[in-house]
mmCIF file of C-alpha atoms in Angstrom:
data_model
loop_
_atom_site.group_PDB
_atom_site.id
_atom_site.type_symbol
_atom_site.label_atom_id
_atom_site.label_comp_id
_atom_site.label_asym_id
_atom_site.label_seq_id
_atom_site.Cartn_x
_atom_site.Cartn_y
_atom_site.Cartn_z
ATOM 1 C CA UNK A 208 -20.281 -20.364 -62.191
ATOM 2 C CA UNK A 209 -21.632 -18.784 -65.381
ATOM 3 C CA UNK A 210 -22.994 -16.271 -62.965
ATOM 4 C CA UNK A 211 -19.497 -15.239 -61.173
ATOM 5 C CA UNK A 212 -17.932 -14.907 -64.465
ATOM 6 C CA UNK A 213 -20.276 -12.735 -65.703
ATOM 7 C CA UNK A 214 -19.978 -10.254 -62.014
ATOM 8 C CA UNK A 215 -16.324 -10.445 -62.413
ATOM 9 C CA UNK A 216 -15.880 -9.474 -66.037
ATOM 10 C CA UNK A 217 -18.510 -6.515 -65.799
ATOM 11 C CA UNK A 218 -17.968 -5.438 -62.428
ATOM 12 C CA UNK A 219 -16.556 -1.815 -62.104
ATOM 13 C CA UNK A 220 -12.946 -1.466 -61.482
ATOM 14 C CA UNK A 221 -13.984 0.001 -57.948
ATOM 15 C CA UNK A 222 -15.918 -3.324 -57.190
ATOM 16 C CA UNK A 223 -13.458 -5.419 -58.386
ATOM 17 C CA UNK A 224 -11.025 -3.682 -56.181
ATOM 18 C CA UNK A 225 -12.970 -4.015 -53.506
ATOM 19 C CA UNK A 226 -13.728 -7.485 -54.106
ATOM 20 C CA UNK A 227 -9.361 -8.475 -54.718
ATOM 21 C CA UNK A 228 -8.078 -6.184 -51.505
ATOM 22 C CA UNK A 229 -10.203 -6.327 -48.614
ATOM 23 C CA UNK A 230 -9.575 -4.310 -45.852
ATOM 24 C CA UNK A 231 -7.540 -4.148 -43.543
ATOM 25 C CA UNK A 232 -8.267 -3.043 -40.238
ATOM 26 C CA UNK A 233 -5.819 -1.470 -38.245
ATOM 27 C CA UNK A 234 -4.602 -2.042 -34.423
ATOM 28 C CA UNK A 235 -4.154 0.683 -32.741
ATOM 29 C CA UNK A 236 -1.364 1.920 -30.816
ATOM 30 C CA UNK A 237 -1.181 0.526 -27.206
ATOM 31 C CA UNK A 238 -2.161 2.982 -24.260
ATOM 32 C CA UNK A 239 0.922 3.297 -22.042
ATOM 33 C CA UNK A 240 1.058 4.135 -18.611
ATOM 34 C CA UNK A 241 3.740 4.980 -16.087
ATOM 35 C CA UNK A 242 3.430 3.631 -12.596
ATOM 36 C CA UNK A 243 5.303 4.160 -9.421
ATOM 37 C CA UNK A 244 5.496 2.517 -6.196
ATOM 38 C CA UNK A 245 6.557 2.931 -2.846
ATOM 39 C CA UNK A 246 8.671 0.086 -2.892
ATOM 40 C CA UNK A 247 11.846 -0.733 -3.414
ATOM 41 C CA UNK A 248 12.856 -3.140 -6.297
ATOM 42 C CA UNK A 249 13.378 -6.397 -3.787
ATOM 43 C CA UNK A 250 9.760 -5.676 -1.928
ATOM 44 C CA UNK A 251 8.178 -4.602 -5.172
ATOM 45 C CA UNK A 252 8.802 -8.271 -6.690
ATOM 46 C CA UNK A 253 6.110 -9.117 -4.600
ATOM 47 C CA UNK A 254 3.962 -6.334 -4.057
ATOM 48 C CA UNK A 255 3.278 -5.374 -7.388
ATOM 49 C CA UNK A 256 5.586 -6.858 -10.017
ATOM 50 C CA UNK A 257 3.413 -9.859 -10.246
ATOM 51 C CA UNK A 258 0.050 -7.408 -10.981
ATOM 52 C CA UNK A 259 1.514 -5.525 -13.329
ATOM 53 C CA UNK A 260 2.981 -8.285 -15.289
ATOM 54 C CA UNK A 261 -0.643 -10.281 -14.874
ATOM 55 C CA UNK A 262 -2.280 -7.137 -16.218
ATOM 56 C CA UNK A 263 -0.071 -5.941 -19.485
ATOM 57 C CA UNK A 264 -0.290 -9.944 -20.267
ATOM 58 C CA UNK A 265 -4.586 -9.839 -20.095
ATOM 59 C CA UNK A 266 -4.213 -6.409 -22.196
ATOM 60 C CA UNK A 267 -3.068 -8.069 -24.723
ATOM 61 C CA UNK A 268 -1.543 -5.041 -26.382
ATOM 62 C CA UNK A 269 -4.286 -2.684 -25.542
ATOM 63 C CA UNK A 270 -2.631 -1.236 -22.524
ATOM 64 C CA UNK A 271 1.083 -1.685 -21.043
ATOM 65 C CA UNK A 272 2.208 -0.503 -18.006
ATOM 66 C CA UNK A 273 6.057 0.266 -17.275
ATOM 67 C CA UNK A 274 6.291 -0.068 -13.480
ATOM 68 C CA UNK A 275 9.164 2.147 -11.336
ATOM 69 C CA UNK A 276 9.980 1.492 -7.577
ATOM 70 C CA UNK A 277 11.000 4.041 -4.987
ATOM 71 C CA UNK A 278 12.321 7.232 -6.070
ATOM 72 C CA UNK A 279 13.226 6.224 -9.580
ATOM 73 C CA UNK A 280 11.257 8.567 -10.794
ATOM 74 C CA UNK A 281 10.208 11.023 -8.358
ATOM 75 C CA UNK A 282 10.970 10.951 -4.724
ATOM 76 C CA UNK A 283 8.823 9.589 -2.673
ATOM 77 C CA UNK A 284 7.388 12.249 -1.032
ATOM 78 C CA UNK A 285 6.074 14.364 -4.256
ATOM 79 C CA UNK A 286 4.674 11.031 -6.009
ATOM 80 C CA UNK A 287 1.225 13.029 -5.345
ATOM 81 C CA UNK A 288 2.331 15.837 -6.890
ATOM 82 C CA UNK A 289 3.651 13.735 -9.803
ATOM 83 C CA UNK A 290 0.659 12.240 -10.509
ATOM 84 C CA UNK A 291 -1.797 14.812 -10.109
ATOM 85 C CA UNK A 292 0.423 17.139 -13.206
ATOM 86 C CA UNK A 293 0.596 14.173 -15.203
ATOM 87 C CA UNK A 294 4.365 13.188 -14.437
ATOM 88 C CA UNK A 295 3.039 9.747 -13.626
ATOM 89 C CA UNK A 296 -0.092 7.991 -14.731
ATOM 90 C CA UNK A 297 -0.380 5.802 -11.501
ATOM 91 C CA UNK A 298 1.008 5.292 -8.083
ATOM 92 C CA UNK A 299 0.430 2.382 -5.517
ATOM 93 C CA UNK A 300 1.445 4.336 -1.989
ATOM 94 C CA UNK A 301 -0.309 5.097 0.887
ATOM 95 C CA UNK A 302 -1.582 8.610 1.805
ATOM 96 C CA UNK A 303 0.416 10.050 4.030
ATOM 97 C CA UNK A 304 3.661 9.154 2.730
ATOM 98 C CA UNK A 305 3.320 10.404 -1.147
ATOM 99 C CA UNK A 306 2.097 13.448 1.409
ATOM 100 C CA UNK A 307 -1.704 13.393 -0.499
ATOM 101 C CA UNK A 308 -3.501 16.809 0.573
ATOM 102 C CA UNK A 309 -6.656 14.757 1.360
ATOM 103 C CA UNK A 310 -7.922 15.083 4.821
ATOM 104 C CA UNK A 311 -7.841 11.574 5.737
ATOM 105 C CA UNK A 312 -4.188 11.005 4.477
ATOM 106 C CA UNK A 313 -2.807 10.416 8.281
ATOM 107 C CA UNK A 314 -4.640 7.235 7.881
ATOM 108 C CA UNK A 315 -3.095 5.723 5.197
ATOM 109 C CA UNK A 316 0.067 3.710 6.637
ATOM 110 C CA UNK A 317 0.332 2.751 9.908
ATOM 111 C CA UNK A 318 -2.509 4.135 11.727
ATOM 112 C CA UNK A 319 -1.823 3.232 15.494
ATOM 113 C CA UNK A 320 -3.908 0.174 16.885
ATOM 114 C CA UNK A 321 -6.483 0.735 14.101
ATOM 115 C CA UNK A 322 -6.482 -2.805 12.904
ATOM 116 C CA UNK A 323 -5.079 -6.098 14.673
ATOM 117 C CA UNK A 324 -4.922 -8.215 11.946
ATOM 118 C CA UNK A 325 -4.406 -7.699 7.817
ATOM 119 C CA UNK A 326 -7.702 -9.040 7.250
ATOM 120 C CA UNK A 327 -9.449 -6.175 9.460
ATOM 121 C CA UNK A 328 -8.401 -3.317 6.627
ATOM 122 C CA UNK A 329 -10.648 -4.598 3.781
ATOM 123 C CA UNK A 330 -13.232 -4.945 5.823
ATOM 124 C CA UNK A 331 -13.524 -1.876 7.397
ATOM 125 C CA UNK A 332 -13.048 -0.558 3.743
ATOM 126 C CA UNK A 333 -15.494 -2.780 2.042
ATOM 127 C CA UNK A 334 -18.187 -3.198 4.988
ATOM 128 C CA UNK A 335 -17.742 -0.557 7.435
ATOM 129 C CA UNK A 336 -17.993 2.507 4.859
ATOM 130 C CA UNK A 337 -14.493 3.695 4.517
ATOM 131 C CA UNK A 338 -14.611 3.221 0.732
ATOM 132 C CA UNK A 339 -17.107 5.785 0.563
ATOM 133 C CA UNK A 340 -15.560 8.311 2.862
ATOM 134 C CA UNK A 341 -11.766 7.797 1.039
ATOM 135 C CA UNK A 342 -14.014 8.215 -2.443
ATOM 136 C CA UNK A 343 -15.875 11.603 -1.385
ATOM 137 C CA UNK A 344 -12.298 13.028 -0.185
ATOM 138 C CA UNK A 345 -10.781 11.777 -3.158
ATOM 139 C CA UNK A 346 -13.669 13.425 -5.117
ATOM 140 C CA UNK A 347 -12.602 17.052 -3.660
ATOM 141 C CA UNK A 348 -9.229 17.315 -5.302
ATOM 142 C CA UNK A 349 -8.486 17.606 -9.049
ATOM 143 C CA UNK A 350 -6.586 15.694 -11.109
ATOM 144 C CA UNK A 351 -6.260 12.255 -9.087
ATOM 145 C CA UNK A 352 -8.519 9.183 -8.732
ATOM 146 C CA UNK A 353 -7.933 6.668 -6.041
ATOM 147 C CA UNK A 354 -8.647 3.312 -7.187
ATOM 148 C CA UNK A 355 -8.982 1.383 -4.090
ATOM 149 C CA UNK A 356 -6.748 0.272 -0.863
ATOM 150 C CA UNK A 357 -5.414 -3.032 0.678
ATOM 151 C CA UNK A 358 -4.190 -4.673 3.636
ATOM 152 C CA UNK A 359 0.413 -5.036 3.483
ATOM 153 C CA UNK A 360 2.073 -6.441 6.697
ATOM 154 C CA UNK A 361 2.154 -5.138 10.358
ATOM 155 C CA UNK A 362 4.445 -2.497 12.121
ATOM 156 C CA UNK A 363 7.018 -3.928 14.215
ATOM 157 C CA UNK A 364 10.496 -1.959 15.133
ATOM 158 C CA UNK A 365 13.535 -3.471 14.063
ATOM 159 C CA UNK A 366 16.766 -1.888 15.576
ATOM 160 C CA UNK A 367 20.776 -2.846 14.808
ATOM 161 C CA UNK A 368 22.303 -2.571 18.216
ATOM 162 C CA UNK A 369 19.567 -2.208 21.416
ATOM 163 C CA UNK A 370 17.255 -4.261 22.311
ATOM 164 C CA UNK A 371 13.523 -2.791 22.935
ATOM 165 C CA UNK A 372 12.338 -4.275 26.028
ATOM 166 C CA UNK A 373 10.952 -1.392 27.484
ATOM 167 C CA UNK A 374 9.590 2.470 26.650
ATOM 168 C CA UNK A 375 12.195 3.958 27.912
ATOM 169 C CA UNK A 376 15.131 2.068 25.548
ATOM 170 C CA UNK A 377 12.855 3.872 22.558
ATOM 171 C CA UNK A 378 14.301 6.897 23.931
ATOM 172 C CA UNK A 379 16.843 8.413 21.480
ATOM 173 C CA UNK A 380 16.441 5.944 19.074
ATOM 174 C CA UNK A 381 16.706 7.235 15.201
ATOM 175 C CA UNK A 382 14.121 5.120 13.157
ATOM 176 C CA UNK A 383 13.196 5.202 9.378
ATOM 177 C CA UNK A 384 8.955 4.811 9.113
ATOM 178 C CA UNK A 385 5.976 5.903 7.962
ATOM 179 C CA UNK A 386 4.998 9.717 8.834
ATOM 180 C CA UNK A 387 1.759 8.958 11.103
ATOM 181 C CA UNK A 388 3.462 6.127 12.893
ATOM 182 C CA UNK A 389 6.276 7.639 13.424
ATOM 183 C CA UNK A 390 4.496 10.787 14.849
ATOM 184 C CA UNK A 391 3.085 8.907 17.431
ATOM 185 C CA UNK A 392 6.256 6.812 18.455
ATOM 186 C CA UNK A 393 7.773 10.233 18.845
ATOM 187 C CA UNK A 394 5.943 10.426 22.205
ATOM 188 C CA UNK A 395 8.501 7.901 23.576
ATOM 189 C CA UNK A 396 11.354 9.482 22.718
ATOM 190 C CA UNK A 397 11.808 7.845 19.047
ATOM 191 C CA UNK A 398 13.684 10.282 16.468
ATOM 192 C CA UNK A 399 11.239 9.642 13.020
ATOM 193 C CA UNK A 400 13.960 10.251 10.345
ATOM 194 C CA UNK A 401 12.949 10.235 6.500
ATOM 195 C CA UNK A 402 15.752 8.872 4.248
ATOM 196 C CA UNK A 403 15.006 7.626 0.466
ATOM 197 C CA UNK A 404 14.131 4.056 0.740
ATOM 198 C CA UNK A 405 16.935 2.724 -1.152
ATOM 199 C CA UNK A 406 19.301 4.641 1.326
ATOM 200 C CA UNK A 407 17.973 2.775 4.343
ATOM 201 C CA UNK A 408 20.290 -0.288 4.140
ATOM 202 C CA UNK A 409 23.565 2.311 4.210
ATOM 203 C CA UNK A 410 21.680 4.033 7.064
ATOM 204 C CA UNK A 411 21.629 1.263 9.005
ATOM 205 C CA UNK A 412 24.961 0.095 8.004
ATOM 206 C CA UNK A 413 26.650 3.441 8.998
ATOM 207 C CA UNK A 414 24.759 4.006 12.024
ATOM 208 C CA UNK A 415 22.716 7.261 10.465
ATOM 209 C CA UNK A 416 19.660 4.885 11.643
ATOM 210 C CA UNK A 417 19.343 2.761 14.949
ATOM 211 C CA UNK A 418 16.503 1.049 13.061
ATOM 212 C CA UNK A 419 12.942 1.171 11.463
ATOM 213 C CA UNK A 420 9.638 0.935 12.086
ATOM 214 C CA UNK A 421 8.526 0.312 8.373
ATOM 215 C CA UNK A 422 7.176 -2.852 8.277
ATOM 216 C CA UNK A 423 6.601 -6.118 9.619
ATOM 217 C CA UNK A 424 9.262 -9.849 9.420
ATOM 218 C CA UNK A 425 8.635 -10.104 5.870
ATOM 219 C CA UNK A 426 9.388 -7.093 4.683
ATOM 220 C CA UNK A 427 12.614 -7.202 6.507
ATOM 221 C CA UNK A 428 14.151 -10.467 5.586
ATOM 222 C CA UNK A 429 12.836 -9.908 1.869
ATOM 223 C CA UNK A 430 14.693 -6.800 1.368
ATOM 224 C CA UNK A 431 18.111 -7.332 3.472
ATOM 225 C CA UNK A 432 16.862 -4.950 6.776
ATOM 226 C CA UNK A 433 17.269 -8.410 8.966
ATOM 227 C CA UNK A 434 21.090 -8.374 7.680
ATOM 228 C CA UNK A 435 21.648 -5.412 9.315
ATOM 229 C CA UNK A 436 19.371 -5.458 12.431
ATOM 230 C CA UNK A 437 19.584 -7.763 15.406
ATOM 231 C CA UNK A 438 16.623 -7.234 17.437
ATOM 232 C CA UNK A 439 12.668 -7.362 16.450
ATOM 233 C CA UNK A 440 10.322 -5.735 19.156
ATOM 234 C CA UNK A 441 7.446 -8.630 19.096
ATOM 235 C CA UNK A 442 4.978 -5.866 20.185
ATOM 236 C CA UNK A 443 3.401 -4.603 17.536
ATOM 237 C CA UNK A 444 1.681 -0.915 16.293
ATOM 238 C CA UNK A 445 -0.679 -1.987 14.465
ATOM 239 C CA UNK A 446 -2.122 -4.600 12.653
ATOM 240 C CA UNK A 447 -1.892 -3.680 8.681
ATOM 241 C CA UNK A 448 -0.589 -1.292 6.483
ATOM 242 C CA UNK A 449 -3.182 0.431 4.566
ATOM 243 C CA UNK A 450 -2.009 1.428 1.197
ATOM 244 C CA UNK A 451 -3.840 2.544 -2.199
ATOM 245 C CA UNK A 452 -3.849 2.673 -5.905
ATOM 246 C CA UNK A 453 -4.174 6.011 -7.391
ATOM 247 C CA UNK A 454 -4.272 6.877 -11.209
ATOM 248 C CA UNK A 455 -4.122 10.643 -13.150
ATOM 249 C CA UNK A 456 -7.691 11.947 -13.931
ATOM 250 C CA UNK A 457 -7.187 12.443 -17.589
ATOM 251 C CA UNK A 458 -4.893 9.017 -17.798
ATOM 252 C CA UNK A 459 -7.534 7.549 -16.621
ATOM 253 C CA UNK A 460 -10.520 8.846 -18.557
ATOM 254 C CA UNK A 461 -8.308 7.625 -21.497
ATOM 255 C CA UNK A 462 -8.817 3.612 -20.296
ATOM 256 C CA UNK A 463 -11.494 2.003 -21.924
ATOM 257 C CA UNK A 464 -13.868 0.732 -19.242
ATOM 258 C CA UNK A 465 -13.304 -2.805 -20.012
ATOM 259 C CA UNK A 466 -9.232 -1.986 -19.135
ATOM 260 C CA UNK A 467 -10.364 -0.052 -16.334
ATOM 261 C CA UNK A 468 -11.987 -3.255 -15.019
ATOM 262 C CA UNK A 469 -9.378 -5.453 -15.747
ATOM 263 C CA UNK A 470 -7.106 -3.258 -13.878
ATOM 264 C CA UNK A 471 -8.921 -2.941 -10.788
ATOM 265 C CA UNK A 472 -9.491 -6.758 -10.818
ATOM 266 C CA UNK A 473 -5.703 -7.155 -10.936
ATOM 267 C CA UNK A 474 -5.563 -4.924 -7.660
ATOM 268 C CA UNK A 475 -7.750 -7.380 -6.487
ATOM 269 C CA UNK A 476 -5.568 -10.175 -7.148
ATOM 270 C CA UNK A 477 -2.735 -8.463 -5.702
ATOM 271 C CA UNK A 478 -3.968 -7.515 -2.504
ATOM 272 C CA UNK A 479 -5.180 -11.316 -2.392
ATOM 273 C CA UNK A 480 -1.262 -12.231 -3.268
ATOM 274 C CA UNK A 481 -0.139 -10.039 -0.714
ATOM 275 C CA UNK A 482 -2.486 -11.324 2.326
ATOM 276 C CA UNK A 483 -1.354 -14.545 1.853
ATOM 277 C CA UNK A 484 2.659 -13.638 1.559
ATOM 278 C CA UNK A 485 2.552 -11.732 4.366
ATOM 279 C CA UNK A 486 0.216 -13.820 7.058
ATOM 280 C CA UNK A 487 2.361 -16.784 6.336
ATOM 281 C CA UNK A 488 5.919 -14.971 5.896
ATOM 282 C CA UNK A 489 5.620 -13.047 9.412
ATOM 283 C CA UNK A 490 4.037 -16.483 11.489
ATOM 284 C CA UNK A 491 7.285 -18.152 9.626
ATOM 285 C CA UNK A 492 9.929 -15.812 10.180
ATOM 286 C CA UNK A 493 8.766 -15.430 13.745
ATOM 287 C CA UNK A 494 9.532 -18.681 14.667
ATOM 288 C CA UNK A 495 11.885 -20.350 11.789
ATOM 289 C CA UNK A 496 13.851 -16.819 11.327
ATOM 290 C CA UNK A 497 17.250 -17.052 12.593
ATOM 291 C CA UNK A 498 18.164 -13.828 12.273
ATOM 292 C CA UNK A 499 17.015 -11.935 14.706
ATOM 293 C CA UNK A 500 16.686 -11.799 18.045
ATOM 294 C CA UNK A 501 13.525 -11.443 19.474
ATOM 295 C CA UNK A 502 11.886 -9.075 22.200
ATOM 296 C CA UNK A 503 8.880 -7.950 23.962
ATOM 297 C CA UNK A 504 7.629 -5.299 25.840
ATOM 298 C CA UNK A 505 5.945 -5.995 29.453
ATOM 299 C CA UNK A 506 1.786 -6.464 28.628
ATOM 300 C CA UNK A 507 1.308 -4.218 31.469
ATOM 301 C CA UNK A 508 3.882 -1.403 29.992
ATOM 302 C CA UNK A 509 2.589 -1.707 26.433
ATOM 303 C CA UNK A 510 -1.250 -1.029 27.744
ATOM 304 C CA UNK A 511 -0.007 2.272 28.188
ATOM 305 C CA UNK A 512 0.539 2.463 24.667
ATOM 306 C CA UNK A 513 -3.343 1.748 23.326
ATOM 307 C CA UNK A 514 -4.258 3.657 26.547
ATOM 308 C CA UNK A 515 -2.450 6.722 24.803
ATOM 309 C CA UNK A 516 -3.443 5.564 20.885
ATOM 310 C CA UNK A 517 -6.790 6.699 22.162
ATOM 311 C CA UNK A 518 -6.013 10.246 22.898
ATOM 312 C CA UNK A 519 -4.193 10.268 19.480
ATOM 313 C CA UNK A 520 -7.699 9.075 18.011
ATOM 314 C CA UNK A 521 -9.454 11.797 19.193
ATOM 315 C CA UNK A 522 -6.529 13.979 18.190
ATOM 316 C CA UNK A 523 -6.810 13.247 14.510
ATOM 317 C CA UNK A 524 -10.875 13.117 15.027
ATOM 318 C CA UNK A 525 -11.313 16.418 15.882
ATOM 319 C CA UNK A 526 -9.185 17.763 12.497
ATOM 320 C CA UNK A 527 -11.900 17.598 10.442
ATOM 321 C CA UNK A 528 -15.370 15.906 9.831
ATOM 322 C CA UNK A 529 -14.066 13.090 7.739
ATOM 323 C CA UNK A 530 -11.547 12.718 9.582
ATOM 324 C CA UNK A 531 -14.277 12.174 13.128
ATOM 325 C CA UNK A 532 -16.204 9.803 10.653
ATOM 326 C CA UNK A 533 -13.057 7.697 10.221
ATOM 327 C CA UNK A 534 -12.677 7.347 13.813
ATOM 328 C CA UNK A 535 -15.827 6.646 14.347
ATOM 329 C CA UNK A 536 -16.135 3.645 12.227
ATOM 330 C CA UNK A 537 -12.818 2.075 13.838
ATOM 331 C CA UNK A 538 -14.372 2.338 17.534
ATOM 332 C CA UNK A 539 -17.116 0.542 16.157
ATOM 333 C CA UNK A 540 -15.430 -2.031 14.631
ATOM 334 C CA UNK A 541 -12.894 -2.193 17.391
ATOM 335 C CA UNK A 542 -16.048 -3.101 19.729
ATOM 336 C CA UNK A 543 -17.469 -5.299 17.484
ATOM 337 C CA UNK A 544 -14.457 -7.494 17.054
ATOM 338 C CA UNK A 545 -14.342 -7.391 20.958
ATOM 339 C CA UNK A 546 -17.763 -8.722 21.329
ATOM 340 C CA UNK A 547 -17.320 -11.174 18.817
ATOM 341 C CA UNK A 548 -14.370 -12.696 20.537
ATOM 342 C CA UNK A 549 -12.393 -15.779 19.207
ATOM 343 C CA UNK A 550 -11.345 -16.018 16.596
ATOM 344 C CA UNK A 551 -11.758 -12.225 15.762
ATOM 345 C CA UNK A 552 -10.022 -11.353 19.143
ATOM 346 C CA UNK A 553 -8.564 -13.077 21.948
#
């Protein structure tokens, strides 16, 4: 004691200043981001609400994302553009509909038979080397990253007053989708008509649309379409939406890697979220849904259709070299799966 009274009665006024008001260290000001999606507000509670509320929660005032569905920023179709000047710091879309310039952007949607199931996108992303080849085209343009891609629902046609029970009833039919999709469908007479997504509902309402080809049951009870419709063509395009995260360069150099981590593992989470919401809504809905009314195209007429999905492979294939690499991998997973048999394929 006789020791402390003798520091504190000699010590400099700097010391003793020191020693009364220690310091204090400032927080500093969170990083905010702005983040579209695709989605509307109804389908966004699920397909990315929960993330982003998981993730500005972990941040703990580090980082805080203010999310923004469909066109409530930007339309839709320049959410590429938006990003890459800065506009936005993130989107969750897929390729071709934010129209991305990369050369593999046709398959981001609905890429015609390319997958049968939801699972089959992550693999072919995380096994079969499409990570890699969406990275190195990703790589070529300036000012955007892409963070990763996931599996959403499958493509089924949902129309408000025919019935789809063959080819020919596509015929005439004006249908709100997703650009490669719809290109395709176009070879059976379907009109692919691009409305904003929060529009769609009226569309159908008013007769402006005869239906969509969008999404899968889910999607359509969740956000009203099933209101509106009355029929659901059981055959289905393909298997899984693919769709992807994509941040600003420079918003992104700004993340400290330990956000940058915690962010993708919150993509993570929410493609898990969304596999299991979806597998179980559309075997539900299927069968419990009440509705709609259910149809199916002859096996023997809808062959025709994967007959011609392969012409429309080697279409896209012979674009560009990525684009030929890309096909190449879904032959041989397409084989594989054959081979493989139950449960993969039946």
């Amino acid at each position: 004691m006789t020791s402390r009274r003798k520091f504190l009665t000699t010590a400099t006024i700097g010391g003793a200043a020191a020693l009364a008001a220690p310091s204090v260290v400032k927080a500093q000001a969170p990083i905010k981001w702005r983040l579209q999606t695709y989605s509307g507000a109804p389908l966004g509670a699920h397909v990315i609400k929960p993330q982003i509320e998981a993730f500005n929660k972990a941040a703990n005032g580090e980082m805080e994302i203010e999310l923004f569905y469909a066109d409530q920023l930007v339309p839709t179709g320049e959410l590429f553009r938006a990003l890459q000047n800065g506009t936005l710091d993130a989107v969750q879309s897929d390729d071709a509909t934010m129209a991305s310039p990369a050369d593999i952007s046709d398959f981001g949607g609905y890429f015609p038979f390319s997958s049968r199931y939801s699972l089959d996108l992550p693999v072919l992303f995380n096994r079969y080397g499409l990570n890699e080849i969406w990275q190195e085209a990703y790589d070529d343009i300036e000012g955007v990253e892409w963070l990763g891609a996931g599996a959403w629902d499958p493509l089924h046609i949902f129309t408000t007053e025919k019935k789809i029970e063959s080819l020919d009833d596509m015929r005439g039919l004006r249908v709100f989708g997703v650009p490669t999709a719809g290109r395709f469908l176009s070879r059976y007479g379907m009109i692919p008509v691009t409305v904003p997504w929060e529009d769609v509902e009226v569309a159908l309402q008013t007769g402006e649309l005869d239906g969509v080809a969008w999404c899968g049951f889910t999607e359509a009870y969740e956000v009203g379409w099933a209101d509106i419709c009355k029929y659901a063509l059981l055959n289905n395009v393909t298997g899984a939406w693919c769709g992807s995260y994509f941040a600003n360069s420079d918003s992104w150099a700004k993340v400290p890697p330990h956000l940058q981590e915690l962010f993708k593992m919150s993509m993570d989470q929410s493609h898990y979220y969304r596999q299991v919401w979806y597998w179980g809504g559309e075997a539900d809905l299927r069968v419990n849904g009440d509705k709609l009314e259910l149809s199916t195209i002859p096996a023997e007429e809808w062959e025709t259709v994967v007959g011609d999905a392969a012409g429309f492979w080697d279409e896209l294939a012979s674009r560009n070299e990525r684009s030929a690499r890309v096909i190449e991998i879904f032959k041989k997973y397409r084989d594989t799966m054959q081979k493989a048999g139950v449960p993969y394929r039946y």
